[in-house]
Amino acid sequence: MKPRFNIISLTSCTGCISTLISLDIFPQFLERIKINYFLFILDSDDIEECEIALVEGCISEETQINLIRKIRKRAKRVFALGTCACFGGILSLSNSKKAEPLSNHIEIDGMIPGCPPPSKFFGNCLINLVGNKDIILSEKNMCANCPLRGSIEINSHIKITKINPNPEEIRLGEENSECFLNNGILCLGPITRDGCEHKCIKMGLPCEGCMGPVSKDFTSNVVNFLSLIELSQELQKYTGIYNRFSKPKINR
Amino acid sequence: MQKIVNVCTRVEGHGEVKIMLQNDEVSLANFEFNVYRGFEKFLIGKRLLDIPKFVSRICGLCYASQAIASCKTLEDIYNIEISEQSIYLRRLLMTAELIKSHSMNFFFQTLPDLLKIFNISKNTLSPYELIKFNPQLTSNLYDLIKFGNEINEIFGGRSVHLISIVPGGVIYSPSGKLILLSQKYLQKALTIVEWIIEDFIKLFGNQIPPEDFNLPNTICLAKNNHGIYDRYSGSLSLKEDKNLIEFEAQNYTRYFNKEINLRGIDFFFENKKNVIVGPFSRYKIIEKYDFDKINTYLEYFNKSWTNNLLFINFLRLLEIYIESYKCIQILGEPSLNVRKYLPSFKSIKKNEGIGVIEAPRGTLIHNYHINKNNIIDEIKLFIATEFNIPLLNQMITKYAQELFDKTGDIKLVEKEVQMIIRAFDPCISCATH
Amino acid sequence: MDIYSILSHPFRRKILFLLEKEGYIPYTELMEKLNLDTTGQLNFHLKKIGSLIGKDNKAYFLTEDGKRVLKIINLNKRILAGEFIDEYFDSKRSEISRVGVIICNCNTEISNVINIKALENYVNKLKKVVSVKVFENLCQQKNFEKIRNWVKDNFINKIVIAACSPKTHQNLFERIFEDIIDHTNIEIANIREQCCWVHQPNDEQNNLSLPLEKGKLLIEAAVERVSFQKKIKVKRVEIEKSCAVLGGGIAGITLSLNLARAGIKVYLIEKSPTLGGKVARWHRIHNMGDCSICFISELIAELVNEKNIKIFTNTEIENVTGEVGNFTINMIKKPRYVDVKKCTGCKQCISVCSIEKPNQYEFGLSNRKLIYIPFIHSYPYAPLIDEEDLKNCLNCRICERACINKAIDLDQKEERIEIKVGTKVIAIGSDFYKDLEEYNYNPKKNIITSPEFERLLSSDGLTDGKLVKISDKKPIISISIIQEVGPSKYLSDFSEILAEKYIEDVKIRNPHCEVNVFYDLSRLKDKDEILLRSTNPKFIYANKISIKSSKDINYVIADNIEFQSDLIVLNIKYIPNEDLKNLRQYMDFTLDNNGFMSVDTLASGIYGVGTIFGPLNYNSTISTANNVALKVISLLSKDYLIAEFTGIEIDENKCGLCGLCLKICPYNAITIERDKISIDKFKCKGGGTCASICPTNAIDLNIDTSKKILRTIKIFSKFRSNPKIIAFCCASCGYAAADNAGLKKISYTPNVFIVRVPCTGRIDTNFIIKSFELGFDGVMIVGCRQDACRYIDGVKKIENKIRLLKNVIDPKYKDRIILKHLNAVEGNKFADTANKLYNNLLEEIKYEA
């Protein structure tokens, strides 16, 4: 029997679902599964029993909590799709809204992080899911395979003054050979999970952390990381760093 | 009074139709969304140059338009001219986004409706049934989506929330090989979309669309470049019947505005007419695409179509054709394959900036205001779907009233009004920014 | 029946061991071997052993299960015996935990506050606990055998002792279970100092249910922690029978002599070019007839003759690695530019040298040549040129030519030396207070310090021991001595004795000389103490002392009375040696409030003697040196030590080589070379700052794992009274301060839960956020004083984290995170902080509601 899927959007930009549909394996994926619930492409009335639920988006409204519990109840396995569902996502920047990952309310069986999840990785995840396997995430951080990783100097003093390079300073992968941190640009690669093929870094931009942390929560990691480097006064209080894709559970 | 709420299906995002029944009559039908994310609020205080990356996350379908509109706004504030190469690349990325967005909407959302409306199929077809109905059409549409996506990945770095779009232009990285590949993709897309257009004509060309879907008198709003189809540069135009007003974006407050923290756009037209944006307006304002082939295609559709909501579906296909064609030429530009550095953002020239783009779903305006310390203190985002909502509600209310009168079957009304909503192709993510 | 219950009976274990040895044993033979007459007992046990043995042709044998179990038992035995067994770690099955809990009533100290029976019942019901035992007083010798039997019979391999603070009796407990339980598997739930003694019933509030609940949770958390403890690699360290003594002053010399005479190889390392230290420059030692230089030179002579002592002068420590029993010390011997072996000490070179500079050994009172001998009793007695003086040298090389023995070598280079020692003793002494501007300090105008006065009195000194003014060499007829010149934080124990000595010395030289000794009460921290202590009528106690000079005449003004003085002596205080801070990079100790070494914090294998702990007089210095010598001798008398690596473990499968740990490690113990990360187990001190920031959790401590800490927080969060506070205390100071509150029986709110971390730098931001998430309302972080952190700068690290965290966390939490620097005796401050935070939270919570 084909595995049944429920694909649900909570508060999100629908980018993960549009990525899902644009995947080159999407037609084959559709063929090998049975879609129960997927409002984007299918008329369906209610969330029915299924083998796998893929949930995109964060929880920003009280009503979504009941919805997500229902999804959990009716699915054998629930996977968080995209950074919003995994960690809270972009809405974490908001002070007035909450942006909770699924795991704040239900137990999840795995996650497919990324904003959006990188196509190749996403495709592999789907193949695994269809084959009733788990999703394999790298346990290392971005530095592990970073094209800019050079020799590590213990005593080099890092002073961060910028979040991004100025537009005129952007250099492509091959023109840029030094770690962003050494140039005073904040790269969140050290606290971000490997797996995105370093696309931003190859394009000359530092990692913004969309794949989320490997362990602990995003904010703890940012704080731990930044406590090691000197940060310009202006950036020290900039929520654009700390809450980029996630905020602590207590900061609702 | 009875309130009926039904979740909309086959739309982008989570939206609901709310129907109010009073004395056995539909008093109101509204398309609503409960979630409101508040980008305009939480982006206040953020660093100017970070905004494009943040606003891209408003929408997973119009990501490039959002980011580019934002970059244009910043370039306005800093008074920066971007290179020809960057403009080409922006157009390319916007086209790729449009191909993806339009094809997804056509295949998954409106095609099943069209087939049902014209009684070609009995039920609304699911994707599985669509494949069976016309395997070639299906695979062609998948291919279109894929091509759009591939070009985004090649020039933008990933499928949505493109990395390469930054203030000052586009970070350019692909090799000559990849440019060739993109060209091939677009050539293929051109053939495919031609095939689909012809298929569309074959299926629906000689049919008469239902009058319920006829658009009432509205004001069209779209960007154009001196009467030529252009989604990137040019000025804004308003058109009602034959009256055309062309105006510069910074004067928009004469015609419409919005209040922060309140949803919706206020229009300042005397006759309180509603506004429509999107492919329909783009077509109405320029009247003619500058492609002979397209214009012959248009001849297949008579007056009964051209003022009908369902005609937008056809216009979408035409837009894919036009833009693919133009991008093939862009990819052939020799100035494209030169490594250029981006301009520097040194000093702020103005305390306010405006950036306008035609997103796939219509006009998108970003307007930022900064304070003495160069920190953003006001953000206004005019989103295509937001423009359309009053008209959409006007239409579904009318439709629901008539259908309920005719049938008395509220369940049916709930289902059927959604067809109008889908024809508008609302982008709920955008609208709930 | 589970395996542990099977194995809990010694009889059954015996059967298994027999079968392991012999393979197949028939029933009757088994009875014989077990010395049994009746079959009942054997049948019973064979039945109990069940699946571990099988029977075939009337003979018993071990099944696969049985073999596996025996393997584990045997491995456990070998591990405990200190063997290094890799295969053990491959077999995951051996990570078993069978936790036993001992509750010690501490002679009703516990039951006065907590209902022990209720506590016992609660613990008994915990899933992971095998058995609970309550003792009236665990420390009594008579109980030891009982406990050991209880452990063996229940096959307990992990123990929680709910009793007093680990600071009190941890060593004793570890000794009780020596050989049978690994000490890492002994966890102490501190229910005395941190529960019963601080939550005593008082009249107003007699709610004892909270301390009981707290006690339960303290034990439960300890059970969880110990159950998570994995085996730690152990190794045997052969003890290097030698000792390094840092500092060639009186303390170092005395100690070296003691050690060498006991047959221990001693390396005496001195930074300056000569042995002797400060005392060598004193005129004489109080109550001793000898002039000190004679006395010192006699000691040096003995030292030089001792075969077991190797002396390195002009030598500085570059690095120290290793652990107790086996340290490696890297040193740099600076060039002397004179070959000591060839030099005869004829001083020809000195007489021909044409450049002069102030002599630091005379405190700059007189000049010396560029090439010089520090003082006449220097050892080695050979001239030298200071390395930094070489740039002032004219390079005339006249000295070279003047030397008959060709001992001068201006091209001499520094020499790198490596030695291996079993232990080391720090005896680098202290410095003198230097900030004397307000006293108009000026030796040329006869305002001098006490060390300079010593030189004045010395027969080999500036004035050849005559009592004359420095300015015009006229006899001195009035001397004022100002006592306690220096920071007001502490008193110098022996300043009085010193003043007495000076009076004596002056009177010998000139009985008519007037000597006044002044105490400036405004500068003394503890006036009462000084007044009580001093009933000496010769001394003048003034509320305000100032010094005035006019027309080459100096006056001491004490409370408006002027004392004309030919000579003013500032009796300056000892201040901590600057080098202590550098030494902390290689050696484990912290500094106390005054900046001296804190004696309790010295890591094992390192000792200190002399004035590094604060001002100390000669006699005390000698006696501490003797004491330490005994300790060193007893340590080095063993042949080997069983050492465990309690530092960190790196999981290479998780490590992304980002290098953040390299940046945070204060000891440079982690290295990444050719895409491989490695930890220098000798450099790693287990502070855990690296584990706190590792973004992938690739690094964790062997003992204080993140899992244990997070689990502890989780269990504490079950406490039902609100608001509740979690207090992360560093093992060195914070935890001791909390214990100190207990020892002083200062009561504070029971809603504070203490989590011990090795260093505050080990606290992951995640711990703080998780605590709030789990329902704690306040977070206290109690660490060492900023410059006294055991792990160099751990407090600084947590401070950075908290500062950043406060930027992002919901504003209401900002005042709910408190960082406090306390030292080990500030229990009252600990209690104050806890109570204050508790009361604030109480208010806030009321307000919120």
mmCIF file of N, CA, C and O in Angstrom, chain B residues 351-387:
data_model
loop_
_atom_site.group_PDB
_atom_site.id
_atom_site.type_symbol
_atom_site.label_atom_id
_atom_site.label_comp_id
_atom_site.label_asym_id
_atom_site.label_seq_id
_atom_site.Cartn_x
_atom_site.Cartn_y
_atom_site.Cartn_z
ATOM 1 N N ASN B 351 15.106 60.374 2.828
ATOM 2 C CA ASN B 351 14.628 59.671 4.014
ATOM 3 C C ASN B 351 13.450 58.755 3.695
ATOM 4 O O ASN B 351 12.825 58.190 4.562
ATOM 5 N N GLU B 352 13.165 58.650 2.416
ATOM 6 C CA GLU B 352 12.067 57.779 2.042
ATOM 7 C C GLU B 352 12.380 57.155 0.691
ATOM 8 O O GLU B 352 13.016 57.776 -0.152
ATOM 9 N N GLY B 353 11.930 55.930 0.509
ATOM 10 C CA GLY B 353 12.166 55.291 -0.776
ATOM 11 C C GLY B 353 10.972 54.459 -1.198
ATOM 12 O O GLY B 353 10.221 53.958 -0.358
ATOM 13 N N ILE B 354 10.822 54.360 -2.518
ATOM 14 C CA ILE B 354 9.716 53.560 -3.033
ATOM 15 C C ILE B 354 10.260 52.605 -4.084
ATOM 16 O O ILE B 354 11.124 52.981 -4.884
ATOM 17 N N GLY B 355 9.789 51.392 -4.050
ATOM 18 C CA GLY B 355 10.177 50.423 -5.064
ATOM 19 C C GLY B 355 8.940 49.741 -5.600
ATOM 20 O O GLY B 355 8.122 49.257 -4.821
ATOM 21 N N VAL B 356 8.788 49.747 -6.925
ATOM 22 C CA VAL B 356 7.590 49.144 -7.510
ATOM 23 C C VAL B 356 7.984 48.049 -8.480
ATOM 24 O O VAL B 356 8.933 48.186 -9.247
ATOM 25 N N ILE B 357 7.263 46.998 -8.419
ATOM 26 C CA ILE B 357 7.512 45.824 -9.259
ATOM 27 C C ILE B 357 6.148 45.260 -9.620
ATOM 28 O O ILE B 357 5.191 45.388 -8.851
ATOM 29 N N GLU B 358 6.050 44.670 -10.800
ATOM 30 C CA GLU B 358 4.854 43.869 -11.072
ATOM 31 C C GLU B 358 5.179 42.431 -10.663
ATOM 32 O O GLU B 358 5.958 41.741 -11.323
ATOM 33 N N ALA B 359 4.619 42.018 -9.572
ATOM 34 C CA ALA B 359 4.795 40.626 -9.163
ATOM 35 C C ALA B 359 3.883 39.787 -10.047
ATOM 36 O O ALA B 359 3.014 40.334 -10.726
ATOM 37 N N PRO B 360 4.055 38.473 -10.078
ATOM 38 C CA PRO B 360 3.167 37.671 -10.933
ATOM 39 C C PRO B 360 1.697 38.007 -10.706
ATOM 40 O O PRO B 360 0.918 38.024 -11.634
ATOM 41 N N ARG B 361 1.336 38.295 -9.465
ATOM 42 C CA ARG B 361 -0.068 38.535 -9.171
ATOM 43 C C ARG B 361 -0.466 39.996 -9.257
ATOM 44 O O ARG B 361 -1.588 40.345 -8.959
ATOM 45 N N GLY B 362 0.477 40.865 -9.597
ATOM 46 C CA GLY B 362 0.111 42.255 -9.774
ATOM 47 C C GLY B 362 1.071 43.208 -9.113
ATOM 48 O O GLY B 362 2.140 42.811 -8.612
ATOM 49 N N THR B 363 0.640 44.472 -9.062
ATOM 50 C CA THR B 363 1.523 45.526 -8.602
ATOM 51 C C THR B 363 1.954 45.317 -7.145
ATOM 52 O O THR B 363 1.128 45.010 -6.287
ATOM 53 N N LEU B 364 3.233 45.495 -6.915
ATOM 54 C CA LEU B 364 3.794 45.350 -5.570
ATOM 55 C C LEU B 364 4.604 46.610 -5.270
ATOM 56 O O LEU B 364 5.507 46.961 -6.022
ATOM 57 N N ILE B 365 4.191 47.317 -4.237
ATOM 58 C CA ILE B 365 4.883 48.565 -3.909
ATOM 59 C C ILE B 365 5.486 48.464 -2.507
ATOM 60 O O ILE B 365 4.807 48.083 -1.556
ATOM 61 N N HIS B 366 6.759 48.775 -2.408
ATOM 62 C CA HIS B 366 7.408 48.871 -1.094
ATOM 63 C C HIS B 366 7.713 50.333 -0.832
ATOM 64 O O HIS B 366 8.208 51.029 -1.713
ATOM 65 N N ASN B 367 7.410 50.779 0.341
ATOM 66 C CA ASN B 367 7.656 52.177 0.690
ATOM 67 C C ASN B 367 8.229 52.224 2.102
ATOM 68 O O ASN B 367 7.570 51.857 3.069
ATOM 69 N N TYR B 368 9.506 52.635 2.221
ATOM 70 C CA TYR B 368 10.150 52.693 3.541
ATOM 71 C C TYR B 368 10.461 54.138 3.895
ATOM 72 O O TYR B 368 10.830 54.930 3.041
ATOM 73 N N HIS B 369 10.334 54.419 5.162
ATOM 74 C CA HIS B 369 10.708 55.743 5.657
ATOM 75 C C HIS B 369 11.764 55.557 6.737
ATOM 76 O O HIS B 369 11.651 54.652 7.563
ATOM 77 N N ILE B 370 12.789 56.411 6.724
ATOM 78 C CA ILE B 370 13.819 56.258 7.757
ATOM 79 C C ILE B 370 13.900 57.522 8.600
ATOM 80 O O ILE B 370 13.552 58.603 8.148
ATOM 81 N N ASN B 371 14.366 57.341 9.837
ATOM 82 C CA ASN B 371 14.462 58.488 10.739
ATOM 83 C C ASN B 371 15.864 59.102 10.679
ATOM 84 O O ASN B 371 16.682 58.719 9.857
ATOM 85 N N LYS B 372 16.108 60.036 11.594
ATOM 86 C CA LYS B 372 17.389 60.747 11.584
ATOM 87 C C LYS B 372 18.592 59.804 11.667
ATOM 88 O O LYS B 372 19.626 60.045 11.114
ATOM 89 N N ASN B 373 18.409 58.717 12.416
ATOM 90 C CA ASN B 373 19.535 57.803 12.611
ATOM 91 C C ASN B 373 19.622 56.734 11.531
ATOM 92 O O ASN B 373 20.268 55.715 11.713
ATOM 93 N N ASN B 374 18.924 56.975 10.455
ATOM 94 C CA ASN B 374 18.914 56.034 9.348
ATOM 95 C C ASN B 374 18.352 54.673 9.735
ATOM 96 O O ASN B 374 18.776 53.636 9.222
ATOM 97 N N ILE B 375 17.464 54.689 10.669
ATOM 98 C CA ILE B 375 16.799 53.443 11.050
ATOM 99 C C ILE B 375 15.384 53.502 10.474
ATOM 100 O O ILE B 375 14.739 54.552 10.512
ATOM 101 N N ILE B 376 14.940 52.387 9.969
ATOM 102 C CA ILE B 376 13.596 52.358 9.398
ATOM 103 C C ILE B 376 12.562 52.641 10.484
ATOM 104 O O ILE B 376 12.564 52.006 11.537
ATOM 105 N N ASP B 377 11.694 53.634 10.237
ATOM 106 C CA ASP B 377 10.647 53.850 11.231
ATOM 107 C C ASP B 377 9.247 53.643 10.648
ATOM 108 O O ASP B 377 8.266 53.693 11.379
ATOM 109 N N GLU B 378 9.152 53.470 9.342
ATOM 110 C CA GLU B 378 7.829 53.164 8.794
ATOM 111 C C GLU B 378 7.991 52.324 7.531
ATOM 112 O O GLU B 378 8.833 52.610 6.686
ATOM 113 N N ILE B 379 7.191 51.295 7.466
ATOM 114 C CA ILE B 379 7.219 50.450 6.280
ATOM 115 C C ILE B 379 5.804 50.265 5.779
ATOM 116 O O ILE B 379 4.907 49.936 6.562
ATOM 117 N N LYS B 380 5.611 50.496 4.483
ATOM 118 C CA LYS B 380 4.299 50.181 3.904
ATOM 119 C C LYS B 380 4.527 49.224 2.758
ATOM 120 O O LYS B 380 5.370 49.467 1.894
ATOM 121 N N LEU B 381 3.803 48.147 2.772
ATOM 122 C CA LEU B 381 3.907 47.173 1.698
ATOM 123 C C LEU B 381 2.531 47.057 1.036
ATOM 124 O O LEU B 381 1.551 46.722 1.697
ATOM 125 N N PHE B 382 2.465 47.398 -0.243
ATOM 126 C CA PHE B 382 1.213 47.246 -0.979
ATOM 127 C C PHE B 382 1.323 45.979 -1.802
ATOM 128 O O PHE B 382 2.142 45.881 -2.708
ATOM 129 N N ILE B 383 0.501 45.019 -1.447
ATOM 130 C CA ILE B 383 0.655 43.689 -2.012
ATOM 131 C C ILE B 383 -0.480 43.452 -3.000
ATOM 132 O O ILE B 383 -1.621 43.857 -2.749
ATOM 133 N N ALA B 384 -0.149 42.795 -4.121
ATOM 134 C CA ALA B 384 -1.130 42.591 -5.184
ATOM 135 C C ALA B 384 -2.456 42.067 -4.638
ATOM 136 O O ALA B 384 -3.524 42.630 -4.901
ATOM 137 N N THR B 385 -2.404 41.006 -3.882
ATOM 138 C CA THR B 385 -3.647 40.391 -3.420
ATOM 139 C C THR B 385 -4.467 41.362 -2.572
ATOM 140 O O THR B 385 -5.691 41.368 -2.626
ATOM 141 N N GLU B 386 -3.743 42.208 -1.830
ATOM 142 C CA GLU B 386 -4.448 43.193 -1.018
ATOM 143 C C GLU B 386 -5.267 44.142 -1.889
ATOM 144 O O GLU B 386 -6.379 44.533 -1.529
ATOM 145 N N PHE B 387 -4.693 44.523 -3.042
ATOM 146 C CA PHE B 387 -5.427 45.387 -3.970
ATOM 147 C C PHE B 387 -6.716 44.698 -4.432
ATOM 148 O O PHE B 387 -7.763 45.318 -4.559
#
